[in-house]
Short mmCIF file of C-alpha atoms in Angstrom, two decimals:
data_model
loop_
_atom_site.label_atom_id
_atom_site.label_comp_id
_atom_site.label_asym_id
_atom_site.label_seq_id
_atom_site.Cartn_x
_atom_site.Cartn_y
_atom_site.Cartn_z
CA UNK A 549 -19.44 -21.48 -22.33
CA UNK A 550 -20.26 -18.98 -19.56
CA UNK A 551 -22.62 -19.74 -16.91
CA UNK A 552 -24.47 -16.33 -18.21
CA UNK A 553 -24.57 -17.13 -21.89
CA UNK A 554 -25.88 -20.69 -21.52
CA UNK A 555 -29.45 -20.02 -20.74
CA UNK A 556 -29.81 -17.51 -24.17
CA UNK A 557 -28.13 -20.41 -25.66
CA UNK A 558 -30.30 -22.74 -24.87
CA UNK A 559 -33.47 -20.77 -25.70
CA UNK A 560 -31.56 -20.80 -29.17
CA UNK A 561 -31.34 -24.30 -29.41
CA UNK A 562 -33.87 -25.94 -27.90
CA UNK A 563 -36.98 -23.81 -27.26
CA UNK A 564 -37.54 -24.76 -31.37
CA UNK A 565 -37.22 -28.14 -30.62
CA UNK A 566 -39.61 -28.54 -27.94
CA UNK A 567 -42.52 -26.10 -29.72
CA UNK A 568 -42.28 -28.44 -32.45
CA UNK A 569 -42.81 -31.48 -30.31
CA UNK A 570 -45.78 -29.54 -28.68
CA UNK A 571 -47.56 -28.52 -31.66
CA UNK A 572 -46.74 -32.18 -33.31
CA UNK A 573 -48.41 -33.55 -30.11
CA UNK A 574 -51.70 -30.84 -29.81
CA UNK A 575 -52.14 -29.59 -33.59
CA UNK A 576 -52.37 -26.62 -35.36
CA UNK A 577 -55.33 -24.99 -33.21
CA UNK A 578 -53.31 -25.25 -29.80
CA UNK A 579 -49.50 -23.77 -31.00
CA UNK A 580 -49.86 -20.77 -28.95
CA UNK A 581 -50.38 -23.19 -25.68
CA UNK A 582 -47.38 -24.87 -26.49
CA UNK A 583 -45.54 -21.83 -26.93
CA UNK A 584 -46.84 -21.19 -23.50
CA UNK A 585 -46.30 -24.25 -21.99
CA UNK A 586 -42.22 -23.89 -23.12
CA UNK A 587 -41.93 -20.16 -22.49
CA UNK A 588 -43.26 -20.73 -18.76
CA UNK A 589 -40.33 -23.43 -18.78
CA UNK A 590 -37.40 -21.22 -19.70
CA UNK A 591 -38.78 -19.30 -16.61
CA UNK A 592 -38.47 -22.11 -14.71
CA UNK A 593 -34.91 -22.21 -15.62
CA UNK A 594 -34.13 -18.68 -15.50
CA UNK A 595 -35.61 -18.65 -11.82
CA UNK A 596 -34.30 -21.67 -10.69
CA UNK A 597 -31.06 -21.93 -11.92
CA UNK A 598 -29.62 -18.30 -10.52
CA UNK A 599 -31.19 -20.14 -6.92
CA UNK A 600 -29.87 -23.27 -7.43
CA UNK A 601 -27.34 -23.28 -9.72
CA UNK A 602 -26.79 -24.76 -13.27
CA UNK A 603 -27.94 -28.64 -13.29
CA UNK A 604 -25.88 -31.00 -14.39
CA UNK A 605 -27.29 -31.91 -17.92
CA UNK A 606 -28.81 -28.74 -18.44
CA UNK A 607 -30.81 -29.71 -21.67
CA UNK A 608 -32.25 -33.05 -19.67
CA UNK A 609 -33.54 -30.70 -17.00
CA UNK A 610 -35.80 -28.56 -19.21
CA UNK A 611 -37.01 -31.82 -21.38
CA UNK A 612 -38.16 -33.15 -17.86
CA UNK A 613 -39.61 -29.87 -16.70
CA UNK A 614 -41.51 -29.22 -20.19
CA UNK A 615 -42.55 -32.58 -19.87
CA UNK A 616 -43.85 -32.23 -16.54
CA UNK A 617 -45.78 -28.94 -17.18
CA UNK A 618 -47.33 -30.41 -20.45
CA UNK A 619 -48.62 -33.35 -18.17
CA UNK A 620 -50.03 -30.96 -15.80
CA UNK A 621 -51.42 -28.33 -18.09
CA UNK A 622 -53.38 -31.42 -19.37
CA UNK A 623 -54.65 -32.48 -15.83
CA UNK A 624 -56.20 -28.83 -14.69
CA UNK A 625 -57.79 -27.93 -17.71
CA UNK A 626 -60.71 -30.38 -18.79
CA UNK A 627 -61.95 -28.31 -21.82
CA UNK A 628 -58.43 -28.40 -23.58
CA UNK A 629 -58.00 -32.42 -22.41
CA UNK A 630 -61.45 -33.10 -24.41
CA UNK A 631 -60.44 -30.62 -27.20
CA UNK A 632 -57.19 -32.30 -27.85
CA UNK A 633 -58.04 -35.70 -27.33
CA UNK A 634 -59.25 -35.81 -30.99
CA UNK A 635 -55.94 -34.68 -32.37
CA UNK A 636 -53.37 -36.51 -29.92
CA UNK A 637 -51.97 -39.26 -32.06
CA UNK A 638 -51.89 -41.61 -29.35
CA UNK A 639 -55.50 -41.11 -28.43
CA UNK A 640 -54.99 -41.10 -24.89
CA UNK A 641 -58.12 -41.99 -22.45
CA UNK A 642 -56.81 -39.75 -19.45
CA UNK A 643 -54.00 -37.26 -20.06
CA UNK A 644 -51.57 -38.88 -17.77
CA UNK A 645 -51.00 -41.86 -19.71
CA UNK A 646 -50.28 -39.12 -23.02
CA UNK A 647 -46.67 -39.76 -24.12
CA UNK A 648 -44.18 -36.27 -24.16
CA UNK A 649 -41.79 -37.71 -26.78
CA UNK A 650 -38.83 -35.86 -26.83
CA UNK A 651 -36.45 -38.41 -28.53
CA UNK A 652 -34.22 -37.52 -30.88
CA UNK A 653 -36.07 -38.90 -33.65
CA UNK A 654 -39.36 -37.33 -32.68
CA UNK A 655 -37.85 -34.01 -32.32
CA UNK A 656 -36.39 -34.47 -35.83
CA UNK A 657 -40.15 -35.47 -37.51
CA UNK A 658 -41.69 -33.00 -35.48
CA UNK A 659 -39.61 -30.17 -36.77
CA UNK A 660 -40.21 -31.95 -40.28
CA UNK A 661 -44.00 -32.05 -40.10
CA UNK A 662 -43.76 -28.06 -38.99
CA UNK A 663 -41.37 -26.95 -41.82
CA UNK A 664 -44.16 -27.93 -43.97
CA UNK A 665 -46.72 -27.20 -41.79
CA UNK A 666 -45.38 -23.57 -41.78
CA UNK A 667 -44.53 -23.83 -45.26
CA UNK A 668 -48.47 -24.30 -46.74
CA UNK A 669 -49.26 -22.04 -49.66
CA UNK A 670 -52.10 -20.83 -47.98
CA UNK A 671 -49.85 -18.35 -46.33
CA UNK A 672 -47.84 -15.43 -47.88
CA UNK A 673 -43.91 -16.02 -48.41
CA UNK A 674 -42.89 -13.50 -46.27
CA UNK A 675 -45.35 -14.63 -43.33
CA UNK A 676 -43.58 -18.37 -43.81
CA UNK A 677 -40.00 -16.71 -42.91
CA UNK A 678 -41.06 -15.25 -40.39
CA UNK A 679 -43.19 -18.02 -38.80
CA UNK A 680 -40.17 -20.55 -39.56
CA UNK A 681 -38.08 -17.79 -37.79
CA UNK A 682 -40.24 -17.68 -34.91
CA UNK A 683 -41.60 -21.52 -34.37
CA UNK A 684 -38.03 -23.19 -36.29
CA UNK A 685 -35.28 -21.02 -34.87
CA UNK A 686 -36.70 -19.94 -31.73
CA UNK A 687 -36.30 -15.87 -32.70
CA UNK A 688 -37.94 -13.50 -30.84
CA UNK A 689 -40.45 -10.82 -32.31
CA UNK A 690 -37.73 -7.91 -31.92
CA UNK A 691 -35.31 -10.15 -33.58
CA UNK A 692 -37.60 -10.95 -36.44
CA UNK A 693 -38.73 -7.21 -36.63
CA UNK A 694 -34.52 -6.58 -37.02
CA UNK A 695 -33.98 -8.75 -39.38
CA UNK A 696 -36.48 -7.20 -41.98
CA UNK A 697 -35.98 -3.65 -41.22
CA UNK A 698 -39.64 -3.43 -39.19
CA UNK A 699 -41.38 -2.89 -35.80
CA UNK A 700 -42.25 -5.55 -33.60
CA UNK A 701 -45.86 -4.94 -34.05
CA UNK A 702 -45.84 -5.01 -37.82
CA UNK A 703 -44.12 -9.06 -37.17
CA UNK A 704 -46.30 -9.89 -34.32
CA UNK A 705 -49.83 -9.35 -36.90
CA UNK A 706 -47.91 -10.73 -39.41
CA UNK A 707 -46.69 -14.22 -37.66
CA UNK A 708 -50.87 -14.60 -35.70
CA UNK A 709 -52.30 -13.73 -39.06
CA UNK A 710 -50.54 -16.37 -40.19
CA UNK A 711 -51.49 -19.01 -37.80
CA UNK A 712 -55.35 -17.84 -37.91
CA UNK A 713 -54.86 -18.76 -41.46
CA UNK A 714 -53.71 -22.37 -40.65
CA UNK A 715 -56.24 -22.58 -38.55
CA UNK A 716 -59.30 -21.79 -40.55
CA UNK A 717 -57.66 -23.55 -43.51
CA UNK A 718 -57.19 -26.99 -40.82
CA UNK A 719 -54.09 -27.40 -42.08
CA UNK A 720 -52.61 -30.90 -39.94
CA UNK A 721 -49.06 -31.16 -38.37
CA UNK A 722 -48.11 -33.90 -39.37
CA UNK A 723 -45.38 -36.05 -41.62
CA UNK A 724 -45.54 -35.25 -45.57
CA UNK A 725 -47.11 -37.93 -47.92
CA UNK A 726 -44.75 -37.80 -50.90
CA UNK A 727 -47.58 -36.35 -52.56
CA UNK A 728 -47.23 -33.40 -50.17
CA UNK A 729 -43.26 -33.26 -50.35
CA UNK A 730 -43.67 -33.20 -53.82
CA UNK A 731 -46.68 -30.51 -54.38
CA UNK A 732 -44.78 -28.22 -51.47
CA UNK A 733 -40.93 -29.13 -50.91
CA UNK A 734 -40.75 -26.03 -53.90
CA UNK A 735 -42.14 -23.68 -51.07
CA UNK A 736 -40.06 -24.89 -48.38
CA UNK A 737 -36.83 -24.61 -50.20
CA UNK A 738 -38.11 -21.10 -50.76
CA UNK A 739 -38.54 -20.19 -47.34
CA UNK A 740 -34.83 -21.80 -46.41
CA UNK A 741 -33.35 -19.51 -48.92
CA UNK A 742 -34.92 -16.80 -48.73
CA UNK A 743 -33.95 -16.97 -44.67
CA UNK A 744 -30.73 -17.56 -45.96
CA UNK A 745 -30.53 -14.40 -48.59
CA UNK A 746 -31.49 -12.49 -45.60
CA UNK A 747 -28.94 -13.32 -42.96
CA UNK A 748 -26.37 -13.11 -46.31
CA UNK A 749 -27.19 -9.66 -47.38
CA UNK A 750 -29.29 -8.03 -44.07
CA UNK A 751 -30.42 -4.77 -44.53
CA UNK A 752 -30.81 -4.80 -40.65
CA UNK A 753 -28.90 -3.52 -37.63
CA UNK A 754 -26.49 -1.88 -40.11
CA UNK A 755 -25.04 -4.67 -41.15
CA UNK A 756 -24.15 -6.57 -44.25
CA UNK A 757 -24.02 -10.21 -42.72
CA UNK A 758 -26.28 -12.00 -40.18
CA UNK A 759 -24.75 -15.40 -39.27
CA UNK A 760 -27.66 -16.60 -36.98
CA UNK A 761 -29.69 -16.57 -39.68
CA UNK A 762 -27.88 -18.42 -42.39
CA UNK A 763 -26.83 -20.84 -39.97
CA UNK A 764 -30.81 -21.94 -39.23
CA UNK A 765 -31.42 -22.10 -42.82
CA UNK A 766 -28.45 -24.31 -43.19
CA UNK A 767 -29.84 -26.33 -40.28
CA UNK A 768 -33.68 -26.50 -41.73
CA UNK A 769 -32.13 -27.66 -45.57
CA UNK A 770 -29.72 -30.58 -43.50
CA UNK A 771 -32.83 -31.90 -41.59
CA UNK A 772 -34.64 -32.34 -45.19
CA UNK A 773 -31.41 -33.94 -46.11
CA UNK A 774 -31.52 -36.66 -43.19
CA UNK A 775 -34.76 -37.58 -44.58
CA UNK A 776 -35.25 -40.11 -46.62
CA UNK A 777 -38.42 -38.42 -48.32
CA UNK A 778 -37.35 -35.13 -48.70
CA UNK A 779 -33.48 -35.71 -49.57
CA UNK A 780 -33.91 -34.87 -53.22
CA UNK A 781 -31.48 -32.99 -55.38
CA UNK A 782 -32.77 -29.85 -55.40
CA UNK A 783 -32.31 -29.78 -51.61
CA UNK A 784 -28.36 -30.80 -51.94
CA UNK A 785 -28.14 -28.39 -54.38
CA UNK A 786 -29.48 -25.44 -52.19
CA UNK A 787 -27.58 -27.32 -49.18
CA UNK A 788 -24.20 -26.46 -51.64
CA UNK A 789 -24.95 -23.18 -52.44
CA UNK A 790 -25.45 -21.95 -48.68
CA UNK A 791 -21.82 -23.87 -48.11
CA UNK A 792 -20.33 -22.29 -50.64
CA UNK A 793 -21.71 -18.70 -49.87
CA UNK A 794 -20.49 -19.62 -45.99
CA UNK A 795 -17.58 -20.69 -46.87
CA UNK A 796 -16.35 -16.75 -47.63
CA UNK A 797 -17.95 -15.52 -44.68
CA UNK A 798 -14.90 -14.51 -42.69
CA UNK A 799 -13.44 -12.83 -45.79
CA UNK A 800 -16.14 -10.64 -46.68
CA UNK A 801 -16.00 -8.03 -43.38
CA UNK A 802 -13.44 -5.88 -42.29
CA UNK A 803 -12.58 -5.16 -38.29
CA UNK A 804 -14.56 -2.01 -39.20
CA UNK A 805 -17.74 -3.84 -40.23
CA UNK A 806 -16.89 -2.46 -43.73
CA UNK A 807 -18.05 -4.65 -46.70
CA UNK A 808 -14.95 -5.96 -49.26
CA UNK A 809 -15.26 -6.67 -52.62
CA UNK A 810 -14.94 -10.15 -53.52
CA UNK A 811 -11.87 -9.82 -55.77
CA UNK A 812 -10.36 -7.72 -53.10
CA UNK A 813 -11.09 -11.06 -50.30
CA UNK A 814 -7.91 -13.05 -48.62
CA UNK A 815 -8.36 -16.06 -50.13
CA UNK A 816 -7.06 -17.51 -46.88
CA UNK A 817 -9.62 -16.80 -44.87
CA UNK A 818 -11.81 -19.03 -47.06
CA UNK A 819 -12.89 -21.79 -45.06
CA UNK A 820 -11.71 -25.07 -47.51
CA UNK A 821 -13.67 -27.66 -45.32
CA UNK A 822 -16.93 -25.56 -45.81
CA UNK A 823 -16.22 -25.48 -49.41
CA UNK A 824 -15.44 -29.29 -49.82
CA UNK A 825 -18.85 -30.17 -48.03
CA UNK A 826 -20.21 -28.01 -50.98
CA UNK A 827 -18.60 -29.86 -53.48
CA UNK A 828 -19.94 -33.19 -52.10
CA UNK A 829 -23.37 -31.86 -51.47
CA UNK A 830 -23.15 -30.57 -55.61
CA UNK A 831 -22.23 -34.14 -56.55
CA UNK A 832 -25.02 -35.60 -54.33
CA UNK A 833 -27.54 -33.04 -56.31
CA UNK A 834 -26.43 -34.43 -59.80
CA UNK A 835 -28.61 -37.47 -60.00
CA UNK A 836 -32.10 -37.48 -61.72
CA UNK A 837 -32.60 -35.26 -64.66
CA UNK A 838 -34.27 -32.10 -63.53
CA UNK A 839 -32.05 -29.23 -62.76
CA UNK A 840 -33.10 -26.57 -60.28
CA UNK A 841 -32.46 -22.94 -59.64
CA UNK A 842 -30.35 -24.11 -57.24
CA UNK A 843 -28.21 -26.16 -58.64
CA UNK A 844 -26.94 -23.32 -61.35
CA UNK A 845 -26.89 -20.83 -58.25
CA UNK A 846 -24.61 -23.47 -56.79
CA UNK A 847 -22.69 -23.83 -59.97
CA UNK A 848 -22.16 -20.30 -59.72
CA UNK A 849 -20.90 -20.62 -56.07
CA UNK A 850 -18.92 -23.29 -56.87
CA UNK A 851 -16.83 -20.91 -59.40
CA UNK A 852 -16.77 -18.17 -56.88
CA UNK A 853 -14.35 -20.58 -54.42
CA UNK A 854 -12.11 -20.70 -57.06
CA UNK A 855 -10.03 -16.90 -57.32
CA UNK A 856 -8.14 -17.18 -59.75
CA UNK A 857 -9.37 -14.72 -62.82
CA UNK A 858 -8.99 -17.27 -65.87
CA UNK A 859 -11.21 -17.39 -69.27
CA UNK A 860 -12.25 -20.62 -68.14
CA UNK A 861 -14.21 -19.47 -65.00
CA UNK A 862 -15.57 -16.27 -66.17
CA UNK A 863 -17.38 -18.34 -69.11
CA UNK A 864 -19.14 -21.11 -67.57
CA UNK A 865 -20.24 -18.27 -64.69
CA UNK A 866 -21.73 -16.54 -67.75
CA UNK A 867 -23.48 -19.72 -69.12
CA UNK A 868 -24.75 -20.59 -65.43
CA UNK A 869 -26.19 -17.17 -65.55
CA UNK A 870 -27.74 -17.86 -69.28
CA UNK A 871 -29.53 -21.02 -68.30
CA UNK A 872 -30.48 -19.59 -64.70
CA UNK A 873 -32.06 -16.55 -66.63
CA UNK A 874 -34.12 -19.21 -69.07
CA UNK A 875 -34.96 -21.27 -65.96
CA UNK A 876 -35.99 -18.61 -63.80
CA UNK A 877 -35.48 -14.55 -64.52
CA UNK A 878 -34.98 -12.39 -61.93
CA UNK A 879 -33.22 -8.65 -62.61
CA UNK A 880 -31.01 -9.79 -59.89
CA UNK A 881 -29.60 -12.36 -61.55
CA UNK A 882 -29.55 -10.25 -64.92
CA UNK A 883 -26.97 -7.54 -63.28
CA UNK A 884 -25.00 -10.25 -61.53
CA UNK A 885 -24.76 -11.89 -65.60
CA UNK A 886 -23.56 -8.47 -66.78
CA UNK A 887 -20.71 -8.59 -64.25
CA UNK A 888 -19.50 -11.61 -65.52
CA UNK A 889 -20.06 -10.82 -69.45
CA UNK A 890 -17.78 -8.14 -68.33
CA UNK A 891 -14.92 -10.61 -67.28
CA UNK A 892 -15.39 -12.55 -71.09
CA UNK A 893 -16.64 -9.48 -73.66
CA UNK A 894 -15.31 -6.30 -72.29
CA UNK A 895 -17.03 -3.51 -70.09
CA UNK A 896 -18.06 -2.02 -73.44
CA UNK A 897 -20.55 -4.82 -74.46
CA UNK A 898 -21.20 -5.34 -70.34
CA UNK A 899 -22.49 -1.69 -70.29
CA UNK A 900 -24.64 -1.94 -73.18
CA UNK A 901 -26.54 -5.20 -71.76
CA UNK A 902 -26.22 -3.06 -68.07
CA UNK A 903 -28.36 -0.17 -69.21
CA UNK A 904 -31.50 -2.30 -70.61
CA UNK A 905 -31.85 -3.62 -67.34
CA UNK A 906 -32.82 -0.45 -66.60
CA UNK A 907 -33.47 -0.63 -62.24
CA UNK A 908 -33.46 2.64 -61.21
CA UNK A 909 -34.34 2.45 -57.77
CA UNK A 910 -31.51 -0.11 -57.31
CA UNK A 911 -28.24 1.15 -55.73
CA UNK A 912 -26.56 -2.32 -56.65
CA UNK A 913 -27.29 -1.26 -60.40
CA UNK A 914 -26.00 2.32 -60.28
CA UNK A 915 -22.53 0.33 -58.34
CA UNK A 916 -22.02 -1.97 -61.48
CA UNK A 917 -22.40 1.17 -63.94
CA UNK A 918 -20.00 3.12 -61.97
CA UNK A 919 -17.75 0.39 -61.76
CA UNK A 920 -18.16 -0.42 -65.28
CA UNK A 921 -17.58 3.09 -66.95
CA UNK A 922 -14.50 3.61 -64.50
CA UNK A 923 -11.35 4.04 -66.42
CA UNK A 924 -13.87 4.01 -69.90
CA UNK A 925 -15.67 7.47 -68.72
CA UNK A 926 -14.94 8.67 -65.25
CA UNK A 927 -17.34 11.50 -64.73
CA UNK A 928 -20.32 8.86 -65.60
CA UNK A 929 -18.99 6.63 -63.32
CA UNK A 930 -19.40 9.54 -60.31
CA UNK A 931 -22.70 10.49 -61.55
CA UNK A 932 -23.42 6.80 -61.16
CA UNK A 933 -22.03 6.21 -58.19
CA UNK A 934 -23.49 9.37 -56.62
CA UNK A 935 -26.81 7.93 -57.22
CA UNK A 936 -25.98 4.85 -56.08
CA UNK A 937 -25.16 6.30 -52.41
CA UNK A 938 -28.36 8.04 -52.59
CA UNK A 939 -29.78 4.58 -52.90
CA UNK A 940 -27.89 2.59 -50.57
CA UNK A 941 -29.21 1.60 -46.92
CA UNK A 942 -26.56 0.31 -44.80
CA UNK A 943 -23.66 1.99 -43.87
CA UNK A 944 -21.30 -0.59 -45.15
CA UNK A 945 -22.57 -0.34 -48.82
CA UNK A 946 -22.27 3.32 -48.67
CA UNK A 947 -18.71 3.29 -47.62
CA UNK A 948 -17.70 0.21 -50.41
CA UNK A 949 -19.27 3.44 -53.04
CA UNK A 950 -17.46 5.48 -51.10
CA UNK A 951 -14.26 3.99 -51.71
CA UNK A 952 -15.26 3.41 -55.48
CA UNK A 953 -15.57 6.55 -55.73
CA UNK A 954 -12.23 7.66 -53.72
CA UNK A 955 -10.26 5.55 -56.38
CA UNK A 956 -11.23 7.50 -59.49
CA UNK A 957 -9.43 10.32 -60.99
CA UNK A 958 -11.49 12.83 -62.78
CA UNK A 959 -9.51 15.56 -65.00
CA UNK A 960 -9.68 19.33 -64.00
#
């Protein structure tokens, strides 16, 4: 890695890691010292570093130096010593002899305690994604503000309203009774996915695929995996779905940025090891006897590694979608069904189930009627996909309808 990229990298990596510990260490009242306390460190680095040069264990330097400026944030200010001596866990007398644990393991239960800390109902769903983007993934305001198609100032009320609300509610950093993982590990798989649906599809920075932010989701669902409390099948199951949606990343982008269709994807650009690890992960998810959204979302993904078009596929896609509909509707879920009753009945009986659905301020909707009357009745198919560019946001769905659109003939 370049000398110039590791420090950003870094930040990435590790600025999560040591907030976590922070907030683990001083509670929910004190996150935005911590933030502080590790911000002022990257500084440190940034300063240093283009002095000095690059240290030899890079990661070991800023552990020390966080450590260090913990220690003597704790020594100069009194009030926040006597403040936070209630809600150390080692109850320190003097703040010297307080502990900066930045072991493996503790960085792994701190960022634990916080995924569920960040993941309390008491805050709204969109709020937790972008706290767990902020505090989890170490990504900047602008960055958040990006990724949802917003200003910086709209995220920055959004992620302090949010801790205000932990605050007043007293809501404790700390390691989930299975009582808690079972009342809130729902929520948290939430968050994970919906971070992941948004770094999968982005409507940001013109783009169709964010791989920052599915790779942190990925990350946040394999730490609930590692533990032994939260590794339940619902979590393998959304851990498979995100590998098997990865898996097609490379194939789903053109050089141009341009978005292609997935029957229209090199199947050699599929990455096979990615889609094995889903395949164990949908084993792992297979014990017990309650079956989660995820798990027919992963069944789903599961059929989409294989290309071939046979009967076989198309139908148990169509009964994933059935029972996924029963479990949990979403009109999402209904339009992705009619593509597939397409594959087993015909775009006849697909376009009759397509037009109850009836979302007409979605462009995706308006894409699978145009796509669907093509070659049935090609001047409905233009009409539809003429409204569907009027609908579409990013530049790479409009030129996929463009392209729809290019390939149909319409008589004189």
């Amino acid at each position: 890695m370049e000398d110039n990229q590791l420090l950003p990298h870094l930040f990435r990596t590790e600025y999560r890691k040591i907030v976590s510990v922070l907030c683990y260490l001083f509670g929910i009242n004190h996150i935005e010292i911590a933030e502080d306390i590790v911000s002022d460190t990257f500084l440190s680095a940034t300063e240093l570093w283009s002095l000095k040069g690059i240290p030899e264990n890079p990661t070991a330097w800023l552990y020390t130096v966080a450590k260090n400026k913990t220690k003597n944030y704790l020594k100069r200010d009194a009030l926040f010593e006597q403040k936070l001596s209630v809600e150390i866990k080692h109850n320190a007398p003097k703040a010297e002899e307080i502990e900066i644990d930045l072991s493996s393991k503790n960085i792994i239960d701190s960022q634990l305690a916080m995924i569920f800390t960040v993941c309390d109902p008491c805050i709204s769903s969109e709020s937790q994604v972008a706290l767990a983007l902020n505090l989890l993934c170490g990504f900047g305001i602008q960055e958040i503000a990006d990724a949802f198609l917003t200003n910086k100032e709209v995220i920055y009320k959004r992620i302090n309203r949010a801790k205000d609300k932990l605050k007043t509610e007293q809501i404790k950093i700390e390691q989930p009774s299975l009582n808690e993982i079972d009342k809130r590990l729902d929520t948290v798989l939430t968050t994970i996915y919906l971070l992941f649906s948004e770094g999968y599809y982005s409507t940001s920075q013109n783009t169709i695929l964010r791989k920052d932010l599915c790779v942190e989701a990925m990350r946040l669902c394999y730490l609930l995996i590692e533990n032994e409390g939260t590794n339940k099948p619902a979590v393998n199951a959304l851990f498979a779905l995100m590998c098997f949606h990865s898996s097609r990343f490379e194939a789903r982008m053109n050089e141009n940025g341009e978005t292609i269709l997935y029957e229209d994807q090199d199947e050699t650009l599929w990455n096979k090891e990615l889609i094995n690890k889903g395949e164990e992960y949908l084993s792992k998810s297979s014990t017990g006897n309650k079956i989660s959204k995820y798990h027919l979302e992963a069944g789903i993904g599961y059929w989409h590694t294989h290309k071939e078009d046979t009967a076989e596929k198309w139908e148990n896609i169509l009964q994933l979608y059935n029972s996924l509909l029963i479990l949990e509707y979403s009109p999402i879920a209904a339009l992705n069904r009619t593509y597939a009753l397409a594959k087993t009945s015909g775009k006849t009986v697909a376009i009759q189930e397509a037009e109850k659905l009836n979302l007409l301020d979605n462009h995706f909707y308006y894409s699978l009627l145009g796509n669907l009357y093509t070659d049935i009745d090609n001047e409905k198919a233009l009409q539809h996909f003429k409204t569907a560019l009027k609908l579409a946001n990013t530049t790479a769905d409009k030129s996929t309808i463009i392209k729809n659109i290019d390939r149909l003939i319409i008589p004189e």
